[in-house]
């Protein structure tokens, strides 16, 4: 029976006949170890061997673990690479589709529009069978006795034309000849100058807000059936029967030479206000070059206001510190004469930056004199300029950020201490809207031409080139949202007065939606969407059911005036669907 082995000691092989000496030595060594199996040295040897084996297995396991971790990380990176490549591929496809859509839109805009169809003239009146041909004088007298008293005509025909008209009334052949000889309202006569013909469409701004009524002559020019009707059926004078007769200067319709009406009477005044504000900035700069102390103080105030406007957010209660800073700078400008006597030497008449000069207020009205400190006007201009810059930059990407800026603007310009003779200086802000976003004031133009882009407020870059369409749309989006945030403020529970009430929002909405199809532009659709989106609740809270009807016109009717494939116009219809989905607002008219 083989001897029993113990841990740490290898068992000896069976004895070999060829090497007896080695076998005996091994047996002696084995016996010695067997006797010393419980000694301390034997246990140390066994523990050392076990530790070495343990370390070997542990190192091998750690190596395998590291390899597995590397495999997992490599797999994760591979998945990320695949996802990134897929996203880049999809984004590239989307960009290419957008580019194709834009190219197709540009091609569609270049398609010439066919001229309007000339309406078919009314059929000739068949001759009436009369038993007896009365004379001209008797027939004219009987017809005048049977007809009701006509309305006063703006111009009486000449004696030769009157006699000719009576002759054509007397005989059936004259009635037919009258229709044959009558000139077409849509085609100029051969002998009549083309410049004297009225245009086919009136250049009016809005039928809904037009103040002056059309004259009978204008109605006859706009309606060809009225223009070609017999003289006995209209009160306006007919075209002369004599083809050699040319109309005089006084006979031309005043509506064709009349200037298009603007939304506000002071719309051109805002351009002058904007120029005057540049002079204010120039005067402050010149004064700063002469007085270093004034330059330092004015610069600190300007930077404080600009920095505070940039800190405005939509979080509740977070705008108190920036608002207090802005108000503190404006209040300091009103009383800074105790520190800088130079302000007293430069008073400024606020009427230069207002649409109209207000009368003196009652006794005790703040700033009731003829002037205000120049520095106060300058800081109000800085406030307006900083707010407009925020509208163009931040609100263009996120229109919701325009609301807190509009709240601060209205709250500052509504305070009596920053007003003149009880009237707000909000015209400083509106003048900047007039220059940067003219469509809010009824200005129209073609955004595909140089002149049209200049009218619509399209900006140029440093090289004198027009900015891209996307940049322009972002600017118009921010300005439209900013204008709505100023107009749609509720002052029913405030002691302050509303410097720019919601009626101005309604007028801007009407001036855009009442545009003729030929005069619409993508800029109008972009601005209109920005005015409505995120401001529907405020608008309906003020106007109620009439506001719903106005939204129907803006979101349902107005997009149909655009050319086919206009992306900006279709965004209004998408907004209507969004309102219907999120708020349940139905704009369909039953």
Coordinates of C-alpha atoms in Angstrom, one line a residue:
X1 CA 0.0 0.0 0.0
X2 CA 1.4 3.4 -1.0
X3 CA 2.0 5.9 1.8
X4 CA -0.5 8.7 2.2
X5 CA 0.5 12.1 0.8
X6 CA -0.1 15.4 2.5
X7 CA -0.6 18.9 1.1
X8 CA 2.5 20.6 -0.1
X9 CA 4.5 17.4 -0.5
X10 CA 4.5 15.5 -3.8
X11 CA 4.1 11.8 -3.7
X12 CA 7.1 9.7 -4.6
X13 CA 7.0 7.5 -7.8
X14 CA 7.1 3.8 -7.4
X15 CA 10.5 2.3 -7.0
X16 CA 12.5 1.4 -10.0
X17 CA 14.8 -1.4 -10.3
X18 CA 17.2 0.6 -12.4
X19 CA 17.9 3.3 -9.8
X20 CA 17.7 1.9 -6.3
X21 CA 19.9 4.5 -4.7
X22 CA 17.7 7.3 -5.8
X23 CA 14.7 5.5 -4.6
X24 CA 16.1 5.0 -1.2
X25 CA 17.0 8.7 -1.0
X26 CA 13.5 9.7 -1.9
X27 CA 12.1 7.3 0.6
X28 CA 14.2 8.7 3.3
X29 CA 13.2 12.2 2.3
X30 CA 9.5 11.2 2.2
X31 CA 9.7 9.7 5.6
X32 CA 11.4 12.7 6.9
X33 CA 8.6 14.9 5.5
X34 CA 6.0 12.6 6.8
X35 CA 7.4 12.9 10.2
X36 CA 7.6 16.7 9.9
X37 CA 4.2 17.1 8.2
X38 CA 2.8 19.1 11.1
X39 CA 5.8 21.3 11.5
X40 CA 5.7 25.1 10.9
X41 CA 8.1 24.9 8.0
X42 CA 5.9 22.4 6.2
X43 CA 2.9 24.6 6.6
X44 CA 4.8 27.7 5.3
X45 CA 5.8 25.8 2.2
X46 CA 2.2 24.7 1.6
X47 CA 0.8 28.2 2.1
X48 CA 3.4 29.7 -0.2
X49 CA 2.5 27.2 -2.9
X50 CA -1.2 27.9 -2.5
X51 CA -0.6 31.6 -2.6
X52 CA 1.4 31.3 -5.8
X53 CA -1.3 29.3 -7.4
X54 CA -3.9 31.8 -6.2
X55 CA -2.0 34.7 -7.7
X56 CA -1.6 32.9 -10.9
X57 CA -5.3 32.2 -11.2
X58 CA -6.2 35.8 -10.2
X59 CA -3.9 37.3 -12.8
X60 CA -5.3 35.1 -15.4
X61 CA -8.9 36.1 -14.4
X62 CA -8.1 39.8 -14.4
X63 CA -6.6 39.5 -17.9
X64 CA -9.7 37.8 -19.1
X65 CA -11.9 40.4 -17.4
X66 CA -10.0 43.3 -19.1
X67 CA -10.3 41.6 -22.5
X68 CA -14.1 41.3 -21.9
X69 CA -14.3 44.9 -20.9
X70 CA -12.4 46.0 -24.0
X71 CA -14.7 43.9 -26.1
X72 CA -17.8 45.6 -24.6
X73 CA -16.4 49.1 -25.0
X74 CA -15.5 48.3 -28.6
X75 CA -19.0 47.1 -29.2
X76 CA -20.5 50.3 -27.6
X77 CA -18.3 52.5 -29.8
X78 CA -19.2 50.5 -32.8
X79 CA -22.9 51.0 -32.1
X80 CA -22.4 54.7 -31.5
X81 CA -20.5 54.9 -34.8
X82 CA -23.4 53.2 -36.6
X83 CA -26.0 55.5 -35.0
X84 CA -23.9 58.6 -35.9
X85 CA -23.5 57.5 -39.5
X86 CA -27.2 56.8 -39.7
X87 CA -28.1 60.2 -38.2
X88 CA -25.6 62.0 -40.5
X89 CA -27.2 60.2 -43.4
X90 CA -30.7 61.1 -42.4
X91 CA -29.8 64.8 -41.7
X92 CA -28.1 64.9 -45.1
X93 CA -31.2 63.5 -46.8
X94 CA -33.4 66.0 -44.9
X95 CA -31.1 68.9 -45.9
X96 CA -31.2 67.8 -49.5
X97 CA -34.9 67.5 -49.5
X98 CA -35.2 71.0 -48.0
X99 CA -32.8 72.3 -50.7
X100 CA -34.9 70.6 -53.4
X101 CA -38.1 72.1 -51.9
X102 CA -36.5 75.6 -51.9
X103 CA -35.3 75.2 -55.5
X104 CA -38.8 74.2 -56.5
X105 CA -40.3 77.2 -54.7
X106 CA -37.8 79.5 -56.4
X107 CA -38.8 78.0 -59.8
X108 CA -42.5 78.4 -59.0
X109 CA -41.9 82.0 -58.1
X110 CA -40.2 82.6 -61.4
X111 CA -43.2 81.4 -63.4
X112 CA -44.8 84.4 -65.0
X113 CA -48.4 85.0 -63.9
X114 CA -50.9 85.2 -66.7
X115 CA -52.6 88.6 -67.1
X116 CA -56.2 88.8 -65.7
X117 CA -58.9 87.8 -68.1
X118 CA -60.7 90.7 -69.7
X119 CA -64.4 90.3 -68.8
X120 CA -66.8 89.7 -71.7
X121 CA -68.8 92.9 -72.5
X122 CA -72.5 92.7 -72.0
X123 CA -74.6 91.7 -75.1
X124 CA -76.1 94.4 -77.2
X125 CA -79.6 95.4 -76.3
X126 CA -81.9 94.4 -79.2
X127 CA -83.9 97.2 -80.8
X128 CA -87.3 97.6 -79.3
X129 CA -90.2 97.7 -81.9
X130 CA -91.9 101.1 -81.7
X131 CA -95.0 102.0 -83.6
X132 CA -94.0 105.6 -83.9
X133 CA -90.7 107.4 -83.8
X134 CA -91.1 110.4 -81.5
X135 CA -88.9 113.4 -81.8
X136 CA -85.8 113.8 -79.6
X137 CA -87.1 116.6 -77.4
X138 CA -90.4 114.8 -76.6
X139 CA -88.7 111.5 -75.8
X140 CA -86.1 113.1 -73.6
X141 CA -88.7 115.1 -71.7
X142 CA -90.9 112.0 -71.1
X143 CA -88.0 109.9 -69.9
X144 CA -86.9 112.6 -67.5
X145 CA -90.4 112.8 -66.1
X146 CA -90.6 109.1 -65.5
X147 CA -87.2 108.7 -64.0
X148 CA -86.6 109.4 -60.3
X149 CA -84.5 112.5 -59.5
X150 CA -80.8 111.4 -60.1
X151 CA -78.1 112.0 -57.5
X152 CA -75.7 114.9 -58.2
X153 CA -73.0 113.8 -60.6
X154 CA -69.5 114.8 -59.9
X155 CA -69.0 116.1 -63.4
X156 CA -71.6 117.2 -66.0
X157 CA -70.9 116.2 -69.6
X158 CA -70.4 118.8 -72.3
X159 CA -73.3 120.2 -74.4
X160 CA -72.2 118.2 -77.4
X161 CA -72.1 115.0 -75.4
X162 CA -75.5 115.8 -73.8
X163 CA -77.1 116.2 -77.2
X164 CA -75.5 113.1 -78.5
X165 CA -76.7 111.2 -75.4
X166 CA -80.3 112.4 -75.9
X167 CA -80.1 111.2 -79.5
X168 CA -78.9 107.8 -78.6
X169 CA -81.7 107.5 -76.0
X170 CA -84.3 108.5 -78.5
X171 CA -83.8 105.8 -81.1
X172 CA -83.1 102.1 -80.7
X173 CA -80.3 102.3 -83.3
X174 CA -78.7 105.0 -81.1
X175 CA -78.8 102.7 -78.1
X176 CA -77.0 99.9 -80.0
X177 CA -74.5 102.4 -81.4
X178 CA -73.9 103.7 -77.8
X179 CA -72.7 100.2 -76.7
X180 CA -70.6 99.7 -79.9
X181 CA -68.9 103.1 -79.6
X182 CA -68.4 102.9 -75.8
X183 CA -64.7 102.4 -75.0
X184 CA -63.6 99.3 -73.0
X185 CA -62.6 100.0 -69.4
X186 CA -59.7 97.5 -69.6
X187 CA -58.2 98.7 -72.9
X188 CA -57.0 102.2 -73.7
X189 CA -58.4 104.1 -76.7
X190 CA -56.2 104.7 -79.7
X191 CA -56.5 108.4 -79.3
X192 CA -56.4 108.5 -75.5
X193 CA -53.0 108.5 -73.8
X194 CA -52.2 105.2 -72.0
X195 CA -50.9 107.1 -69.0
X196 CA -54.4 108.6 -68.4
X197 CA -56.0 105.2 -68.1
X198 CA -56.7 104.1 -64.5
X199 CA -54.9 101.0 -63.2
X200 CA -56.7 97.7 -63.0
X201 CA -56.4 97.5 -59.2
X202 CA -56.5 100.1 -56.5
X203 CA -53.3 100.4 -54.4
X204 CA -55.3 100.5 -51.2
X205 CA -53.8 99.2 -48.0
X206 CA -56.8 97.4 -46.4
X207 CA -60.4 97.4 -47.3
X208 CA -61.3 96.8 -43.7
X209 CA -59.5 99.8 -42.3
X210 CA -60.0 102.2 -45.3
X211 CA -61.3 105.5 -44.0
X212 CA -62.4 107.3 -47.2
X213 CA -65.3 106.0 -49.2
X214 CA -64.9 105.4 -52.9
X215 CA -66.4 107.9 -55.3
X216 CA -68.9 106.9 -57.9
X217 CA -66.3 107.3 -60.6
X218 CA -64.0 105.0 -58.8
X219 CA -66.7 102.4 -58.4
X220 CA -67.4 102.6 -62.1
X221 CA -63.7 102.1 -62.9
X222 CA -63.5 99.1 -60.6
X223 CA -66.7 97.5 -61.9
X224 CA -66.6 97.1 -65.7
X225 CA -70.4 96.4 -65.8
X226 CA -71.1 99.7 -64.2
X227 CA -68.7 101.4 -66.6
X228 CA -70.4 99.9 -69.6
X229 CA -74.0 100.4 -68.5
X230 CA -76.2 103.0 -70.2
X231 CA -76.1 106.5 -69.0
X232 CA -79.7 106.3 -67.6
X233 CA -78.7 103.6 -65.1
X234 CA -75.8 105.3 -63.3
X235 CA -75.2 108.6 -61.7
X236 CA -71.6 108.8 -62.7
X237 CA -70.7 110.4 -66.0
X238 CA -70.1 108.0 -68.9
X239 CA -67.0 108.0 -71.0
X240 CA -67.3 110.5 -73.8
X241 CA -68.7 109.2 -77.1
X242 CA -66.4 111.3 -79.1
X243 CA -63.2 109.3 -79.7
X244 CA -61.1 112.4 -80.3
X245 CA -61.9 113.8 -76.9
X246 CA -59.1 113.3 -74.4
X247 CA -59.8 113.7 -70.6
X248 CA -58.4 116.7 -68.9
X249 CA -56.3 116.6 -65.8
X250 CA -59.2 117.4 -63.5
X251 CA -61.2 114.5 -65.0
X252 CA -58.9 111.7 -63.8
X253 CA -59.9 109.8 -60.8
X254 CA -58.4 111.0 -57.6
X255 CA -58.1 107.4 -56.2
X256 CA -55.6 106.5 -59.0
X257 CA -53.2 109.2 -58.0
X258 CA -54.0 109.1 -54.3
X259 CA -51.2 107.8 -52.0
X260 CA -51.9 104.5 -50.4
X261 CA -53.2 104.9 -46.9
X262 CA -51.1 103.7 -44.1
X263 CA -52.1 101.8 -41.0
X264 CA -51.2 104.6 -38.6
X265 CA -51.3 108.3 -39.4
X266 CA -47.9 108.6 -37.8
X267 CA -46.3 105.7 -39.7
X268 CA -44.0 108.1 -41.6
X269 CA -43.4 110.0 -38.4
X270 CA -41.7 107.0 -36.9
X271 CA -39.0 107.2 -39.5
X272 CA -38.3 110.7 -38.5
X273 CA -38.2 109.6 -34.8
X274 CA -35.7 107.0 -35.6
X275 CA -33.4 109.6 -37.3
X276 CA -33.8 111.9 -34.3
X277 CA -32.8 109.1 -31.9
X278 CA -29.5 108.8 -33.9
X279 CA -29.0 112.5 -33.3
X280 CA -29.5 111.9 -29.6
X281 CA -26.8 109.3 -29.6
X282 CA -24.5 111.6 -31.5
X283 CA -25.1 114.4 -29.0
X284 CA -24.3 112.2 -26.1
X285 CA -21.1 111.1 -27.8
X286 CA -20.0 114.6 -28.5
X287 CA -20.7 115.6 -24.9
X288 CA -18.7 112.7 -23.7
X289 CA -15.7 113.8 -25.8
X290 CA -15.8 117.2 -24.0
X291 CA -16.5 115.9 -20.5
X292 CA -14.8 112.7 -19.3
X293 CA -16.8 112.5 -16.2
X294 CA -20.1 112.6 -18.2
X295 CA -18.7 110.0 -20.6
X296 CA -17.8 107.6 -17.8
X297 CA -21.2 108.0 -16.0
X298 CA -23.2 107.6 -19.2
X299 CA -21.2 104.5 -20.2
X300 CA -21.8 102.8 -16.9
X301 CA -25.5 103.5 -17.1
X302 CA -25.6 102.2 -20.7
X303 CA -23.8 99.0 -19.8
X304 CA -25.9 98.4 -16.8
X305 CA -29.1 98.6 -18.8
X306 CA -27.8 96.4 -21.6
X307 CA -26.5 93.8 -19.2
X308 CA -29.9 93.8 -17.3
X309 CA -31.9 93.3 -20.5
X310 CA -29.7 90.3 -21.4
X311 CA -30.4 88.8 -18.0
X312 CA -34.2 88.7 -18.4
X313 CA -35.7 85.2 -18.3
X314 CA -39.1 83.5 -18.2
X315 CA -38.7 82.2 -14.6
X316 CA -41.1 83.6 -12.1
X317 CA -39.5 86.2 -9.8
X318 CA -36.1 86.1 -11.6
X319 CA -36.5 89.4 -13.4
X320 CA -36.9 91.6 -10.2
X321 CA -33.2 92.4 -9.9
X322 CA -32.7 93.3 -13.6
X323 CA -35.9 95.4 -13.6
X324 CA -34.8 97.3 -10.5
X325 CA -31.4 98.0 -12.1
X326 CA -33.0 99.4 -15.2
X327 CA -35.4 101.6 -13.2
X328 CA -32.6 102.8 -11.0
X329 CA -30.5 103.9 -13.9
X330 CA -33.4 105.8 -15.4
X331 CA -34.3 107.5 -12.1
X332 CA -30.6 108.5 -11.7
X333 CA -30.7 110.1 -15.2
X334 CA -33.6 112.3 -14.1
X335 CA -31.8 113.5 -11.0
X336 CA -28.2 113.4 -12.2
X337 CA -28.1 117.2 -12.5
X338 CA -26.9 117.3 -8.8
X339 CA -23.8 115.3 -9.9
X340 CA -23.2 116.5 -13.5
X341 CA -24.2 120.1 -14.3
X342 CA -23.7 119.4 -17.9
X343 CA -27.1 117.7 -18.2
X344 CA -28.8 121.0 -17.4
X345 CA -27.0 122.7 -20.3
X346 CA -28.4 120.1 -22.7
X347 CA -32.2 119.8 -22.2
X348 CA -34.1 117.9 -24.9
X349 CA -37.6 118.5 -26.2
X350 CA -39.3 115.0 -26.0
X351 CA -41.7 116.0 -28.8
X352 CA -38.9 115.1 -31.3
X353 CA -39.2 111.4 -30.3
X354 CA -43.0 111.3 -30.1
X355 CA -45.6 110.8 -32.8
X356 CA -47.5 113.9 -31.7
X357 CA -46.9 116.7 -29.1
X358 CA -49.2 116.3 -26.1
X359 CA -50.7 119.3 -24.3
X360 CA -49.6 120.3 -20.9
X361 CA -51.1 118.1 -18.2
X362 CA -52.9 119.3 -15.1
X363 CA -51.0 120.8 -12.2
X364 CA -48.8 118.2 -10.5
X365 CA -48.1 116.2 -13.6
X366 CA -44.5 114.9 -13.7
X367 CA -42.2 116.2 -16.5
X368 CA -44.8 118.8 -17.5
X369 CA -42.3 121.3 -18.8
X370 CA -40.9 121.8 -22.3
X371 CA -37.9 119.6 -21.9
X372 CA -36.5 116.5 -20.3
X373 CA -32.9 115.5 -19.6
X374 CA -31.1 114.4 -22.7
X375 CA -29.5 111.5 -20.8
X376 CA -33.0 110.1 -19.9
X377 CA -34.0 110.0 -23.6
X378 CA -30.7 108.4 -24.4
X379 CA -31.1 105.7 -21.8
X380 CA -34.7 105.0 -22.9
X381 CA -33.3 104.6 -26.4
X382 CA -30.6 102.2 -25.1
X383 CA -33.3 100.2 -23.4
X384 CA -35.4 99.9 -26.5
X385 CA -32.4 99.1 -28.7
X386 CA -31.2 96.3 -26.3
X387 CA -34.7 94.8 -26.2
X388 CA -35.0 94.9 -30.0
X389 CA -31.6 93.2 -30.2
X390 CA -32.8 90.4 -27.8
X391 CA -36.0 90.0 -30.0
X392 CA -33.9 89.5 -33.1
X393 CA -31.4 87.1 -31.6
X394 CA -33.0 85.0 -28.8
X395 CA -36.7 85.3 -29.7
X396 CA -36.0 84.4 -33.3
X397 CA -34.9 80.9 -32.2
X398 CA -37.3 80.6 -29.2
X399 CA -40.2 83.0 -29.5
X400 CA -41.3 82.3 -25.9
X401 CA -38.3 84.4 -24.6
X402 CA -39.9 87.5 -26.1
X403 CA -42.6 87.7 -23.4
X404 CA -40.5 88.7 -20.4
X405 CA -38.7 91.3 -22.5
X406 CA -42.1 92.8 -23.6
X407 CA -43.3 92.9 -20.0
X408 CA -40.3 94.9 -18.9
X409 CA -40.6 97.3 -21.8
X410 CA -44.3 98.0 -21.1
X411 CA -43.8 98.3 -17.4
X412 CA -41.0 100.8 -17.7
X413 CA -42.7 103.0 -20.4
X414 CA -46.0 102.9 -18.5
X415 CA -44.6 104.7 -15.5
X416 CA -45.5 108.3 -15.1
X417 CA -42.0 109.4 -14.0
X418 CA -40.6 108.3 -17.4
X419 CA -43.4 110.0 -19.4
X420 CA -43.8 113.5 -20.7
X421 CA -46.9 115.5 -19.9
X422 CA -48.7 112.3 -18.9
X423 CA -48.0 110.5 -22.2
X424 CA -45.6 107.6 -22.6
X425 CA -42.4 107.7 -24.7
X426 CA -43.2 104.3 -26.1
X427 CA -42.8 105.8 -29.6
X428 CA -39.1 105.3 -29.1
X429 CA -39.6 101.5 -29.2
X430 CA -42.2 101.6 -32.0
X431 CA -39.9 103.6 -34.3
X432 CA -37.4 100.8 -34.2
X433 CA -40.2 98.3 -35.1
X434 CA -41.1 100.6 -38.0
X435 CA -37.6 100.4 -39.4
X436 CA -36.8 96.7 -38.8
X437 CA -40.3 95.2 -39.3
X438 CA -42.3 97.4 -41.7
X439 CA -45.0 94.8 -42.4
X440 CA -46.4 95.5 -39.0
X441 CA -47.4 98.9 -40.3
X442 CA -49.0 97.9 -43.6
X443 CA -45.8 98.1 -45.7
X444 CA -45.7 95.6 -48.5
X445 CA -43.1 94.5 -51.0
X446 CA -41.7 91.7 -53.1
X447 CA -39.1 89.8 -51.2
X448 CA -37.5 88.6 -54.5
X449 CA -36.5 92.1 -55.6
X450 CA -33.9 94.6 -54.3
X451 CA -36.5 97.3 -53.8
X452 CA -39.0 94.9 -52.2
X453 CA -36.4 93.6 -49.7
X454 CA -35.5 97.1 -48.7
X455 CA -39.2 97.8 -48.0
X456 CA -39.6 94.7 -45.9
X457 CA -36.7 95.4 -43.6
X458 CA -34.4 92.8 -45.1
X459 CA -30.9 93.3 -43.5
X460 CA -27.6 93.3 -45.2
X461 CA -24.3 91.8 -43.9
X462 CA -21.0 93.5 -43.5
X463 CA -20.1 92.9 -47.2
X464 CA -23.3 94.7 -48.4
X465 CA -25.1 91.4 -49.4
X466 CA -28.5 90.4 -48.2
X467 CA -28.6 88.0 -45.4
X468 CA -29.9 84.5 -46.0
X469 CA -33.6 83.7 -46.0
X470 CA -33.4 81.7 -42.8
X471 CA -31.6 84.5 -40.9
X472 CA -34.3 87.0 -42.2
X473 CA -37.1 84.7 -41.1
X474 CA -35.5 84.3 -37.7
X475 CA -35.3 88.1 -37.3
X476 CA -38.9 88.6 -38.4
X477 CA -40.1 85.8 -36.0
X478 CA -38.4 87.5 -33.1
X479 CA -39.8 90.9 -34.0
X480 CA -43.3 89.6 -34.5
X481 CA -43.3 87.8 -31.2
X482 CA -41.8 90.9 -29.5
X483 CA -44.4 93.2 -30.9
X484 CA -47.2 90.8 -29.7
X485 CA -45.6 90.7 -26.2
X486 CA -45.8 94.5 -26.0
X487 CA -49.4 94.9 -27.4
X488 CA -51.2 92.1 -25.6
X489 CA -50.7 93.2 -22.0
X490 CA -53.6 93.4 -19.5
X491 CA -53.7 96.6 -17.5
X492 CA -57.2 96.1 -16.1
X493 CA -55.9 95.5 -12.6
X494 CA -53.0 97.9 -12.7
X495 CA -52.8 101.6 -11.8
X496 CA -50.5 102.3 -14.7
X497 CA -51.7 103.3 -18.1
X498 CA -51.2 101.0 -21.1
X499 CA -48.7 102.7 -23.4
X500 CA -49.4 100.6 -26.5
X501 CA -52.9 98.9 -26.2
X502 CA -54.1 95.8 -28.0
X503 CA -55.9 97.9 -30.7
X504 CA -52.5 98.3 -32.4
X505 CA -52.1 94.6 -32.5
X506 CA -55.5 94.3 -34.2
X507 CA -54.6 97.0 -36.8
X508 CA -51.3 95.2 -37.6
X509 CA -53.2 91.9 -37.9
X510 CA -55.7 93.6 -40.3
X511 CA -53.1 95.3 -42.4
X512 CA -51.4 91.9 -43.1
X513 CA -54.5 89.8 -43.6
X514 CA -56.2 92.3 -45.9
X515 CA -53.3 92.2 -48.4
X516 CA -54.3 91.4 -52.0
X517 CA -52.9 88.0 -53.3
X518 CA -50.6 89.7 -55.7
X519 CA -49.0 91.7 -52.9
X520 CA -48.4 89.0 -50.3
X521 CA -44.9 88.0 -49.3
X522 CA -43.3 85.3 -47.2
X523 CA -42.3 87.9 -44.7
X524 CA -45.9 88.7 -43.9
X525 CA -46.7 85.0 -43.2
X526 CA -43.6 84.6 -41.0
X527 CA -44.5 87.7 -38.9
X528 CA -48.1 86.8 -38.7
X529 CA -47.3 83.3 -37.3
X530 CA -45.0 84.8 -34.7
X531 CA -47.7 87.3 -33.6
X532 CA -50.2 84.5 -33.1
X533 CA -48.2 81.6 -31.8
X534 CA -47.8 81.6 -28.0
X535 CA -50.1 84.7 -27.7
X536 CA -53.5 83.2 -28.6
X537 CA -54.7 83.1 -25.0
X538 CA -53.9 86.8 -24.4
X539 CA -55.6 87.7 -27.7
X540 CA -58.8 85.8 -27.0
X541 CA -58.9 87.1 -23.4
X542 CA -59.1 90.6 -24.8
X543 CA -61.3 90.2 -27.9
X544 CA -63.3 87.0 -27.2
X545 CA -65.5 85.8 -30.1
X546 CA -64.3 88.5 -32.4
X547 CA -60.8 87.3 -31.7
X548 CA -61.8 83.8 -32.9
X549 CA -63.1 85.3 -36.1
X550 CA -59.9 87.2 -36.6
X551 CA -57.9 84.1 -36.1
X552 CA -60.0 82.3 -38.7
X553 CA -59.2 85.0 -41.2
X554 CA -55.5 84.9 -40.3
X555 CA -55.0 81.1 -40.1
X556 CA -57.6 79.8 -42.6
X557 CA -58.4 82.4 -45.2
X558 CA -55.1 84.4 -45.5
X559 CA -52.8 81.4 -46.4
X560 CA -55.0 80.7 -49.5
X561 CA -53.8 84.1 -50.9
X562 CA -50.2 82.8 -51.2
X563 CA -48.8 81.0 -54.2
X564 CA -48.9 77.2 -54.3
X565 CA -46.1 75.6 -52.3
X566 CA -45.3 78.6 -50.0
X567 CA -43.8 77.1 -46.9
X568 CA -44.4 80.2 -44.7
X569 CA -48.1 80.2 -45.6
X570 CA -48.5 76.6 -44.9
X571 CA -47.0 77.1 -41.5
X572 CA -50.1 79.2 -40.6
X573 CA -52.3 76.2 -41.4
X574 CA -50.1 74.0 -39.3
X575 CA -50.5 76.5 -36.4
X576 CA -54.3 76.3 -36.8
X577 CA -54.1 72.5 -36.5
X578 CA -51.8 72.8 -33.5
X579 CA -54.3 75.1 -31.7
X580 CA -57.1 72.7 -32.5
X581 CA -55.2 69.8 -31.1
X582 CA -53.7 71.4 -28.0
X583 CA -56.5 73.8 -27.0
X584 CA -59.6 72.5 -28.8
X585 CA -60.0 75.8 -30.6
X586 CA -62.0 75.4 -33.7
X587 CA -61.7 78.1 -36.3
X588 CA -64.1 76.8 -39.0
X589 CA -67.0 79.1 -39.7
X590 CA -70.3 77.3 -39.9

